[in-house]
Amino acid sequence: MKPDIKYTKLFINNEWVDARSGKTFVTLTPHEGTVITRVAEGDKADIDLAVSAAKAAFHRNSEWRLLDASQRCRLLNKFADLIQRDAKYLAELESYDNGMNINKASEYIDSRIKFMRYCASLADKIQGDTIPADGDVFTYTLKQPTGVCGLILPWNSPISNFVTKVTTALAAGCTVVVKPAEQTPLTALVLAELVKEAGIPAGVVNVVPGMGSAAGSSLTHHPDVAMISFTGSVEVGKLIQKAAGETNLKRVTLELGGKSPLIIMNDADVNTAVRYAANGVFANQGQVCIAASRLFVQSSIYDEFVKKAVEEAKKIKVGNPADPTNHQGPQVSEAMMKKVLGYIETGKKEGAKLLTGGKRIGTEGYYIEPAVFADVTDDMTIAKEEIFGPVQSILKLDTLEEVLGRANNTSYGLSAGIFTNNINIALQFAKHVEAGIVCVNTYPAGAYQAPFGGFKDSGIGRERGMECVNEFLEIKSVSIAQPKKF
Ligand code: NAP
Ligand code: MG
């Protein structure tokens, strides 16, 4: 059933407004490929207004800046309470606009509410140091909010990305302009209304849906934006860094894709590893940045593992994301579905063995059968590029010596995992693998209390964990003349 659509305009300075140009764009439901509604399409003129509102809200005498840190904590907890109150509706809307199964959507919302409370509690623990500087000076540091931040969101987990970035920026005391992904703008707008209901002052959070090439690019080039926090593709991540370099050297944090290796050593419990490996790559239709998309299995258990991996993939129930008994929904868009099907064709052409799935299901909606490829080799496209779809690629691993070389043979470095009962192998792997998140005998991992982010092309900076707020803070050293003798 179609959820009630309450908000379709831009949210600037706590008000709902049309785009200056009057333009709108459509958002579809991937279940049927039909139009849900039209949404106001912001561009440069609207970004300018939103940044002005965020700049005014960041003024030293603004209501927001004059709040005690403990009050920021209270407001963020209130925002979390409202998300909790409306969690059912938010999950339904997320599922409808994005194609995510309703259970997954609820699970993500629950986990992000926990993160919000954790992060809110950091707001009044931002503290500097006193420093034993040389000379007759008393020196200390102040940690201060960076300023107006542009938060650019992907479509694969819209609510999670919205609340993670907004809560962290606000805990630090920043103000923000959010640009949701064009495929999934609806839940960000509902969250904007909850920001207002929570009593967060006008201008602190602004939401401008629109195209990346217009709204997104204007935000990244804006001279009054002090920082961009982005999640999405490597290609756009590089454009954002370039825009920062061409304008005001704004700070940039990037949470980009991955081609994460998962290694199954021959001493691992095969049945357990098969289950984790399937969930690691097929969850959320494979549209997960930490998907275990390069699965290396040691040769002595390879045949048994592959057989069981195929059985496991066949158990996945694909269908309407509103039905909680289904596991896998549609890909987010026709373009993404075609991209994934294209990778499956390339895999076959390059000689990988497709053992199950890989075809479009039906002609309505963007459904793909979960695919398992065996006999994948390191040089194949499906072993190198991020597919972002339900495709498991199994590679054979012969010796222990190969593990790190092959795991690290990628431009990405987001997540990595190993299944083994040998503690020394696990420790060496954790130490030397080039990835920001490492899992041993589990997959994936992403506790909100732990830092999350990547090495190499997988990004810059960390979200979640105690350090997350630091990404949104400037450090100031203050020195005050002070004679050493009394
Ligand atoms: P994307 O193009 O990187 O989009 C992410 C966000 O950036 C969207 O809000 C997008 O707006 C915006 N954007 C696009 N061009 C921009 C520009 N020039 N300046 C500023 N912002 C801009 O990602 P995608 O096309 O949705 O997905 C492509 C691939 O990215 C996927 O196949 C996957 O490999 C990867 N991806 C990774 C993650 C992750 O979690 N790490 C998430 C999503 C996608 P529009 O919505 O208008 O394009
Ligand atoms: Mg949509």
Coordinates of C-alpha atoms and ligand atoms in Angstrom, one line a residue:
M1 CA 0.0 0.0 0.0
K2 CA 1.2 3.5 -0.8
P3 CA 2.2 5.4 2.3
D4 CA 0.7 8.9 2.7
I5 CA 3.1 11.5 1.1
K6 CA 3.1 14.5 3.3
Y7 CA 6.1 16.6 2.2
T8 CA 7.3 17.4 -1.3
K9 CA 8.8 20.9 -1.1
L10 CA 12.2 22.2 -0.1
F11 CA 12.8 22.8 3.7
I12 CA 14.6 26.1 4.2
N13 CA 14.7 28.0 7.5
N14 CA 12.0 25.7 9.0
E15 CA 9.6 26.5 6.1
W16 CA 8.3 24.5 3.2
V17 CA 9.0 26.4 0.0
D18 CA 8.8 25.7 -3.8
A19 CA 12.0 25.7 -5.8
R20 CA 12.8 29.3 -7.1
S21 CA 12.6 27.9 -10.6
G22 CA 9.3 26.2 -10.0
K23 CA 10.8 22.9 -11.2
T24 CA 9.9 19.5 -9.8
F25 CA 11.2 16.0 -10.5
V26 CA 9.6 12.6 -10.0
T27 CA 10.5 9.9 -7.6
L28 CA 9.5 6.3 -8.4
T29 CA 8.8 3.2 -6.4
P30 CA 11.2 0.5 -7.6
H31 CA 8.7 -2.2 -6.8
E32 CA 6.6 -1.2 -9.8
G33 CA 8.7 1.5 -11.5
T34 CA 5.8 3.9 -11.2
V35 CA 5.7 7.5 -10.1
I36 CA 5.1 8.1 -6.4
T37 CA 5.0 11.9 -6.5
R38 CA 6.8 15.0 -7.8
V39 CA 9.3 16.8 -5.5
A40 CA 10.6 20.4 -5.7
E41 CA 13.9 20.4 -7.6
G42 CA 16.3 22.7 -5.9
D43 CA 19.3 24.2 -7.8
K44 CA 21.9 27.0 -7.2
A45 CA 19.3 29.7 -6.3
D46 CA 17.8 27.4 -3.6
I47 CA 21.1 26.2 -2.3
D48 CA 22.1 29.9 -1.9
L49 CA 19.0 30.5 0.2
A50 CA 19.5 27.4 2.3
V51 CA 23.2 28.3 2.9
S52 CA 22.2 31.8 3.9
A53 CA 19.7 30.4 6.4
A54 CA 22.3 28.0 7.8
K55 CA 24.9 30.8 8.0
A56 CA 22.5 33.0 9.9
A57 CA 21.7 30.1 12.2
F58 CA 25.5 29.8 12.8
H59 CA 26.0 33.5 13.8
R60 CA 27.7 33.8 17.1
N61 CA 24.6 35.4 18.7
S62 CA 22.1 33.0 17.1
E63 CA 19.7 31.0 19.3
W64 CA 21.6 27.8 18.2
R65 CA 25.1 29.1 19.1
L66 CA 23.9 30.5 22.4
L67 CA 22.5 27.1 23.5
D68 CA 24.3 25.2 26.2
A69 CA 25.9 22.0 24.9
S70 CA 23.7 20.0 27.2
Q71 CA 20.7 21.6 25.4
R72 CA 22.0 20.4 22.0
C73 CA 22.1 17.0 23.6
R74 CA 18.5 17.3 24.8
L75 CA 17.3 18.5 21.3
L76 CA 19.0 15.6 19.5
N77 CA 17.4 13.2 21.9
K78 CA 14.0 14.8 21.3
F79 CA 14.7 14.3 17.5
A80 CA 15.5 10.7 18.2
D81 CA 12.2 10.3 20.2
L82 CA 10.2 11.6 17.3
I83 CA 11.9 9.2 14.9
Q84 CA 11.1 6.4 17.3
R85 CA 7.4 7.6 17.5
D86 CA 7.1 7.6 13.7
A87 CA 9.4 4.7 13.0
K88 CA 6.7 2.5 11.4
Y89 CA 5.7 5.3 8.9
L90 CA 9.3 6.1 8.1
A91 CA 10.1 2.5 7.5
E92 CA 7.1 2.1 5.1
L93 CA 8.1 5.3 3.2
E94 CA 11.8 4.2 3.0
S95 CA 10.7 0.8 1.7
Y96 CA 8.3 2.4 -0.9
D97 CA 10.7 5.0 -2.2
N98 CA 13.9 2.9 -2.1
G99 CA 12.8 -0.7 -2.4
M100 CA 14.4 -1.8 0.9
N101 CA 12.5 -4.6 2.6
I102 CA 10.4 -3.2 5.4
N103 CA 12.2 -5.3 8.0
K104 CA 15.5 -4.0 6.9
A105 CA 14.2 -0.5 7.0
S106 CA 13.0 -0.9 10.6
E107 CA 16.2 -2.6 11.6
Y108 CA 18.3 0.4 10.2
I109 CA 16.0 2.9 11.9
D110 CA 16.3 1.2 15.3
S111 CA 20.1 1.0 15.0
R112 CA 20.3 4.7 14.0
I113 CA 18.1 5.8 16.9
K114 CA 20.7 4.2 19.2
F115 CA 23.5 6.0 17.4
M116 CA 21.6 9.3 17.7
R117 CA 21.4 8.9 21.5
Y118 CA 25.1 7.9 21.7
C119 CA 26.1 10.8 19.5
A120 CA 23.9 13.3 21.3
S121 CA 25.6 12.4 24.5
L122 CA 28.9 13.5 23.0
A123 CA 27.7 17.1 22.5
D124 CA 28.7 18.2 26.0
K125 CA 31.9 16.2 26.1
I126 CA 33.7 18.2 23.5
Q127 CA 36.7 19.5 25.4
G128 CA 40.1 20.9 24.7
D129 CA 43.5 20.6 26.5
T130 CA 45.7 22.8 28.7
I131 CA 49.1 22.7 27.2
P132 CA 52.5 23.1 29.0
A133 CA 53.8 25.5 26.3
D134 CA 57.4 26.9 26.4
G135 CA 57.7 30.6 27.6
D136 CA 55.5 32.9 29.7
V137 CA 52.2 31.8 28.2
F138 CA 49.2 29.9 29.3
T139 CA 48.1 27.8 26.4
Y140 CA 44.9 25.9 25.9
T141 CA 42.8 24.6 23.0
L142 CA 39.2 25.2 22.0
K143 CA 37.3 22.8 19.9
Q144 CA 34.7 24.7 17.9
P145 CA 32.1 23.8 15.2
T146 CA 33.4 24.0 11.7
G147 CA 30.5 26.1 10.4
V148 CA 27.9 25.5 7.7
C149 CA 28.2 21.9 6.4
G150 CA 26.8 20.4 3.2
L151 CA 25.6 16.8 3.7
I152 CA 25.2 14.9 0.4
L153 CA 23.4 11.6 0.7
P154 CA 23.3 8.4 -1.3
W155 CA 20.1 6.5 -2.1
N156 CA 21.1 3.1 -0.7
S157 CA 20.3 3.8 2.9
P158 CA 18.7 7.3 3.0
I159 CA 17.4 7.5 6.6
S160 CA 20.6 6.0 8.1
N161 CA 22.8 8.5 6.2
F162 CA 20.5 11.5 7.0
V163 CA 20.5 10.8 10.8
T164 CA 24.1 9.8 11.0
K165 CA 25.4 12.9 9.3
V166 CA 22.9 15.4 10.8
T167 CA 23.2 14.2 14.3
T168 CA 27.0 14.3 14.2
A169 CA 27.1 17.8 12.7
L170 CA 24.6 19.1 15.2
A171 CA 26.3 17.5 18.2
A172 CA 29.4 19.4 17.1
G173 CA 27.3 22.6 16.9
C174 CA 27.4 23.0 13.1
T175 CA 24.4 24.0 10.9
V176 CA 23.7 22.0 7.7
V177 CA 22.2 21.9 4.3
V178 CA 21.2 18.4 3.3
K179 CA 21.0 17.2 -0.4
P180 CA 19.3 13.8 -0.5
A181 CA 19.7 11.5 -3.5
E182 CA 17.4 12.1 -6.4
Q183 CA 16.0 8.5 -6.3
T184 CA 15.0 8.7 -2.7
P185 CA 14.1 12.2 -1.5
L186 CA 11.0 11.4 0.6
T187 CA 12.2 10.3 4.0
A188 CA 14.6 13.2 4.3
L189 CA 11.7 15.6 4.0
V190 CA 9.7 13.8 6.8
L191 CA 12.9 13.9 8.9
A192 CA 13.1 17.7 8.2
E193 CA 9.6 18.2 9.7
L194 CA 10.7 16.2 12.8
V195 CA 13.7 18.5 13.2
K196 CA 11.3 21.4 13.4
E197 CA 8.9 19.5 15.8
A198 CA 11.9 18.7 18.0
G199 CA 12.4 22.4 18.5
I200 CA 15.8 22.7 16.7
P201 CA 16.0 26.4 15.7
A202 CA 15.2 27.5 12.2
G203 CA 18.0 27.4 9.7
V204 CA 20.0 24.8 11.6
V205 CA 18.9 22.0 9.3
N206 CA 17.8 22.7 5.7
V207 CA 16.9 20.1 3.2
V208 CA 17.2 20.8 -0.6
P209 CA 16.3 17.8 -2.9
G210 CA 17.6 18.2 -6.4
M211 CA 20.1 16.9 -8.9
G212 CA 23.7 16.2 -8.0
S213 CA 24.9 18.2 -11.0
A214 CA 23.0 21.3 -9.9
A215 CA 22.0 21.3 -6.2
G216 CA 24.9 19.0 -5.2
S217 CA 27.5 20.8 -7.2
S218 CA 26.4 24.3 -6.0
L219 CA 26.7 23.1 -2.4
T220 CA 30.3 21.8 -3.0
H221 CA 31.3 25.1 -4.8
H222 CA 29.7 27.4 -2.2
P223 CA 32.2 29.8 -0.6
D224 CA 30.2 29.9 2.7
V225 CA 30.1 26.1 3.1
A226 CA 33.0 25.1 5.4
M227 CA 32.7 21.4 5.0
I228 CA 31.1 18.7 2.8
S229 CA 30.3 15.3 4.3
F230 CA 29.5 12.9 1.4
T231 CA 28.5 9.3 0.9
G232 CA 28.3 7.8 -2.6
S233 CA 30.5 6.9 -5.5
V234 CA 34.3 7.4 -5.8
E235 CA 33.7 9.3 -9.0
V236 CA 31.6 12.0 -7.3
G237 CA 33.8 11.9 -4.2
K238 CA 36.7 13.0 -6.4
L239 CA 34.6 15.8 -8.0
I240 CA 33.8 17.0 -4.5
Q241 CA 37.4 17.1 -3.5
K242 CA 38.2 19.0 -6.7
A243 CA 35.4 21.5 -6.0
A244 CA 36.8 22.1 -2.5
G245 CA 40.3 22.7 -4.1
E246 CA 38.9 25.1 -6.6
T247 CA 36.9 27.2 -4.1
N248 CA 37.6 27.7 -0.4
L249 CA 39.5 24.5 0.5
K250 CA 36.4 23.4 2.4
R251 CA 36.9 20.3 4.6
V252 CA 35.8 17.1 2.9
T253 CA 34.9 13.7 4.4
L254 CA 34.1 10.9 2.0
E255 CA 32.4 7.6 2.6
L256 CA 32.8 5.9 -0.7
G257 CA 32.4 2.4 -2.1
G258 CA 34.3 -0.8 -1.6
K259 CA 35.2 -4.1 -3.1
S260 CA 35.6 -5.8 0.2
P261 CA 37.4 -9.2 0.5
L262 CA 36.1 -11.9 2.7
I263 CA 38.5 -14.8 3.2
I264 CA 37.4 -18.3 4.2
M265 CA 40.3 -20.4 5.4
N266 CA 40.1 -24.2 5.3
D267 CA 39.9 -24.5 9.1
A268 CA 36.7 -22.4 9.3
D269 CA 33.2 -23.9 9.9
V270 CA 31.9 -24.0 6.4
N271 CA 28.1 -23.8 7.2
T272 CA 28.6 -20.7 9.3
A273 CA 30.9 -19.0 6.8
V274 CA 28.4 -19.7 4.0
R275 CA 25.6 -18.0 5.9
Y276 CA 27.7 -14.9 6.8
A277 CA 29.1 -14.7 3.3
A278 CA 25.6 -14.7 1.8
N279 CA 24.2 -12.1 4.2
G280 CA 27.4 -10.1 3.6
V281 CA 26.8 -9.7 -0.1
F282 CA 23.0 -10.1 -0.6
A283 CA 21.7 -7.9 2.2
N284 CA 19.7 -4.9 1.0
Q285 CA 19.9 -6.2 -2.6
G286 CA 23.7 -5.9 -2.5
Q287 CA 23.4 -2.1 -2.3
V288 CA 25.7 -1.9 0.6
C289 CA 29.1 -0.1 0.6
I290 CA 30.7 -2.9 2.8
A291 CA 29.2 -5.8 0.7
A292 CA 31.6 -8.8 0.8
S293 CA 31.9 -8.7 -3.0
R294 CA 35.2 -10.6 -3.3
L295 CA 34.8 -14.0 -1.6
F296 CA 38.1 -16.0 -1.4
V297 CA 37.7 -19.6 -0.4
Q298 CA 40.7 -21.9 0.3
S299 CA 41.0 -24.7 -2.2
S300 CA 40.5 -27.7 0.1
I301 CA 37.0 -26.6 1.0
Y302 CA 36.2 -24.7 -2.2
D303 CA 33.9 -27.3 -3.9
E304 CA 31.8 -27.9 -0.7
F305 CA 31.6 -24.2 0.0
V306 CA 30.5 -23.3 -3.6
K307 CA 27.8 -26.0 -3.5
K308 CA 26.4 -24.7 -0.2
A309 CA 26.7 -21.1 -1.3
V310 CA 24.4 -21.8 -4.3
E311 CA 21.9 -23.6 -1.9
E312 CA 22.0 -20.6 0.4
A313 CA 21.4 -18.1 -2.5
K314 CA 18.4 -20.1 -3.7
K315 CA 16.8 -19.7 -0.3
I316 CA 16.6 -16.0 -0.6
K317 CA 13.0 -14.9 -1.2
V318 CA 12.8 -12.0 -3.6
G319 CA 9.7 -9.9 -3.9
N320 CA 7.6 -6.9 -2.7
P321 CA 9.6 -5.0 -0.1
A322 CA 6.4 -4.3 1.8
D323 CA 6.1 -8.0 2.6
P324 CA 8.1 -8.7 5.7
T325 CA 8.5 -12.4 4.8
N326 CA 10.6 -11.4 1.7
H327 CA 14.4 -11.0 2.0
Q328 CA 15.3 -9.1 -1.1
G329 CA 13.5 -6.3 -2.9
P330 CA 14.1 -4.5 -6.2
Q331 CA 17.2 -2.6 -7.1
V332 CA 16.7 1.1 -6.5
S333 CA 16.2 2.2 -10.2
E334 CA 16.1 0.9 -13.7
A335 CA 19.5 2.3 -14.4
M336 CA 21.0 0.4 -11.4
M337 CA 19.2 -2.8 -12.4
K338 CA 20.7 -2.5 -15.9
K339 CA 24.1 -1.7 -14.6
V340 CA 24.0 -4.9 -12.4
L341 CA 22.7 -7.1 -15.2
G342 CA 25.5 -5.6 -17.4
Y343 CA 28.1 -6.8 -14.8
I344 CA 26.5 -10.3 -14.8
E345 CA 26.8 -10.5 -18.6
T346 CA 30.4 -9.3 -18.4
G347 CA 31.1 -11.9 -15.8
K348 CA 29.8 -14.7 -18.1
K349 CA 31.7 -13.3 -21.1
E350 CA 35.0 -13.1 -19.2
G351 CA 34.7 -16.8 -18.2
A352 CA 33.2 -16.8 -14.7
K353 CA 30.8 -19.7 -14.0
L354 CA 27.3 -18.5 -13.2
L355 CA 25.8 -21.2 -11.0
T356 CA 22.5 -19.7 -10.1
G357 CA 20.4 -16.5 -10.7
G358 CA 21.4 -13.4 -12.5
K359 CA 18.3 -12.8 -14.5
R360 CA 15.7 -10.1 -14.2
I361 CA 12.5 -11.2 -12.5
G362 CA 9.3 -10.2 -14.3
T363 CA 8.9 -7.0 -16.3
E364 CA 7.6 -4.7 -13.6
G365 CA 9.9 -3.3 -11.0
Y366 CA 13.6 -3.8 -10.9
Y367 CA 14.1 -7.3 -9.4
I368 CA 17.1 -9.5 -10.0
E369 CA 17.6 -13.1 -9.0
P370 CA 20.5 -13.4 -6.5
A371 CA 23.5 -14.6 -8.6
V372 CA 26.4 -16.8 -7.6
F373 CA 29.6 -16.9 -9.7
A374 CA 32.3 -19.4 -9.2
D375 CA 35.8 -19.7 -10.7
V376 CA 36.1 -15.9 -10.6
T377 CA 39.7 -14.7 -11.1
D378 CA 41.3 -11.5 -9.8
D379 CA 41.6 -9.9 -13.3
M380 CA 37.9 -10.2 -14.1
T381 CA 35.7 -7.1 -14.1
I382 CA 33.3 -8.5 -11.5
A383 CA 36.3 -9.1 -9.2
K384 CA 37.5 -5.5 -9.6
E385 CA 34.5 -3.1 -9.8
E386 CA 31.9 -2.3 -7.3
I387 CA 28.7 -4.0 -8.6
F388 CA 26.3 -2.7 -5.9
G389 CA 23.8 -5.6 -6.6
P390 CA 23.0 -9.2 -5.5
V391 CA 26.1 -10.8 -7.1
Q392 CA 28.4 -13.2 -5.2
S393 CA 31.8 -13.7 -6.8
I394 CA 33.8 -16.7 -5.4
L395 CA 37.5 -16.9 -6.0
K396 CA 39.8 -19.8 -5.2
L397 CA 42.6 -19.3 -2.7
D398 CA 45.5 -21.8 -2.5
T399 CA 48.0 -20.8 0.1
L400 CA 48.1 -18.6 3.3
E401 CA 50.8 -16.5 1.6
E402 CA 48.3 -15.3 -1.0
V403 CA 45.8 -13.9 1.5
L404 CA 47.1 -10.4 2.1
G405 CA 48.4 -9.8 -1.4
R406 CA 45.1 -10.6 -3.0
A407 CA 42.9 -9.0 -0.4
N408 CA 44.8 -5.7 -0.8
N409 CA 45.0 -5.9 -4.5
T410 CA 42.3 -3.3 -5.0
S411 CA 42.0 0.5 -5.1
Y412 CA 39.3 0.2 -2.4
G413 CA 39.8 -0.3 1.4
L414 CA 36.5 -0.1 3.2
S415 CA 35.9 -3.5 4.9
A416 CA 37.5 -6.9 5.0
G417 CA 36.8 -10.2 6.7
I418 CA 38.4 -13.6 7.5
F419 CA 36.9 -16.8 8.8
T420 CA 39.6 -18.9 10.5
N421 CA 40.2 -20.6 13.9
N422 CA 43.9 -19.7 13.8
I423 CA 44.4 -16.7 16.0
N424 CA 47.7 -15.8 14.5
I425 CA 46.4 -15.6 11.0
A426 CA 43.4 -13.5 12.2
L427 CA 45.7 -11.1 14.1
Q428 CA 48.1 -10.7 11.1
F429 CA 45.2 -10.2 8.8
A430 CA 43.7 -7.5 11.0
K431 CA 47.0 -5.8 11.2
H432 CA 48.0 -5.8 7.6
V433 CA 44.8 -5.7 5.6
E434 CA 44.2 -2.3 4.0
A435 CA 40.7 -1.6 5.2
G436 CA 39.0 0.6 7.8
I437 CA 36.7 -2.1 9.1
V438 CA 37.9 -5.7 9.8
C439 CA 35.8 -8.7 10.7
V440 CA 37.0 -12.0 12.1
N441 CA 34.6 -15.0 12.1
T442 CA 31.7 -12.6 11.5
Y443 CA 30.5 -10.3 8.6
P444 CA 29.6 -7.5 8.3
A445 CA 30.4 -5.4 11.3
G446 CA 29.3 -1.8 11.9
A447 CA 28.6 -1.1 15.5
Y448 CA 27.6 2.5 16.0
Q449 CA 30.2 2.8 18.8
A450 CA 33.0 2.0 16.4
P451 CA 34.6 4.2 13.8
F452 CA 33.4 3.5 10.2
G453 CA 35.2 4.6 7.1
G454 CA 37.8 3.5 4.5
F455 CA 41.4 3.4 3.4
K456 CA 42.5 4.3 -0.2
D457 CA 39.7 5.1 -2.7
S458 CA 37.1 4.2 -0.1
G459 CA 37.2 7.6 1.5
I460 CA 38.5 10.1 3.9
G461 CA 37.4 10.5 7.6
R462 CA 35.3 8.4 9.9
E463 CA 31.7 8.3 10.8
R464 CA 30.3 6.9 14.1
G465 CA 32.4 6.1 17.2
M466 CA 33.7 8.6 19.7
E467 CA 35.8 10.4 17.2
C468 CA 33.0 11.2 14.7
V469 CA 32.3 14.6 16.2
N470 CA 35.9 15.7 15.7
E471 CA 35.4 15.6 11.9
F472 CA 33.0 18.6 12.4
L473 CA 35.3 20.5 14.7
E474 CA 38.1 23.1 14.3
I475 CA 40.8 23.2 16.9
K476 CA 42.0 26.6 18.1
S477 CA 45.1 27.1 20.2
V478 CA 44.9 30.0 22.6
S479 CA 48.0 31.5 24.2
I480 CA 47.7 34.1 27.0
A481 CA 50.6 35.9 28.4
Q482 CA 51.3 34.7 32.0
P483 CA 54.4 35.4 33.9
K484 CA 56.0 32.2 35.2
K485 CA 56.8 33.7 38.6
F486 CA 54.2 34.7 41.1
Ligands
NAP1 P1 26.6 9.2 -6.7 O1 26.4 9.6 -8.1 O2 27.9 9.3 -6.1 O3 25.5 10.0 -5.8 C1 25.6 10.3 -4.4 C2 25.1 11.7 -4.1 O4 25.9 12.6 -4.8 C3 23.7 11.9 -4.7 O5 23.0 12.8 -3.8 C4 24.0 12.6 -6.0 O6 23.0 13.4 -6.5 C5 25.2 13.5 -5.6 N1 26.0 14.0 -6.7 C6 26.1 13.5 -7.9 N2 26.9 14.3 -8.7 C7 27.3 15.3 -7.9 C8 28.2 16.4 -8.1 N3 28.8 16.6 -9.2 N4 28.4 17.2 -7.0 C9 27.8 17.0 -5.8 N5 27.0 16.0 -5.6 C10 26.7 15.1 -6.6 O7 26.1 7.7 -6.5 P2 25.0 7.0 -7.4 O8 25.0 7.4 -8.9 O9 23.7 7.2 -6.7 O10 25.5 5.5 -7.4 C11 26.6 5.2 -8.2 C12 27.5 4.2 -7.6 O11 28.0 4.8 -6.3 C13 26.9 2.9 -7.1 O12 26.8 2.0 -8.1 C14 27.8 2.5 -6.0 O13 28.9 1.8 -6.6 C15 28.3 3.8 -5.4 N6 27.5 4.1 -4.2 C16 28.1 3.9 -3.0 C17 27.5 4.2 -1.8 C18 28.1 4.0 -0.5 O14 27.4 3.8 0.5 N7 29.4 4.0 -0.4 C19 26.2 4.7 -1.9 C20 25.6 4.9 -3.1 C21 26.3 4.6 -4.3 P3 22.0 12.6 -7.6 O15 21.1 11.8 -6.7 O16 21.2 13.7 -8.3 O17 22.8 11.8 -8.5
MG2 MG 12.4 6.5 -5.4

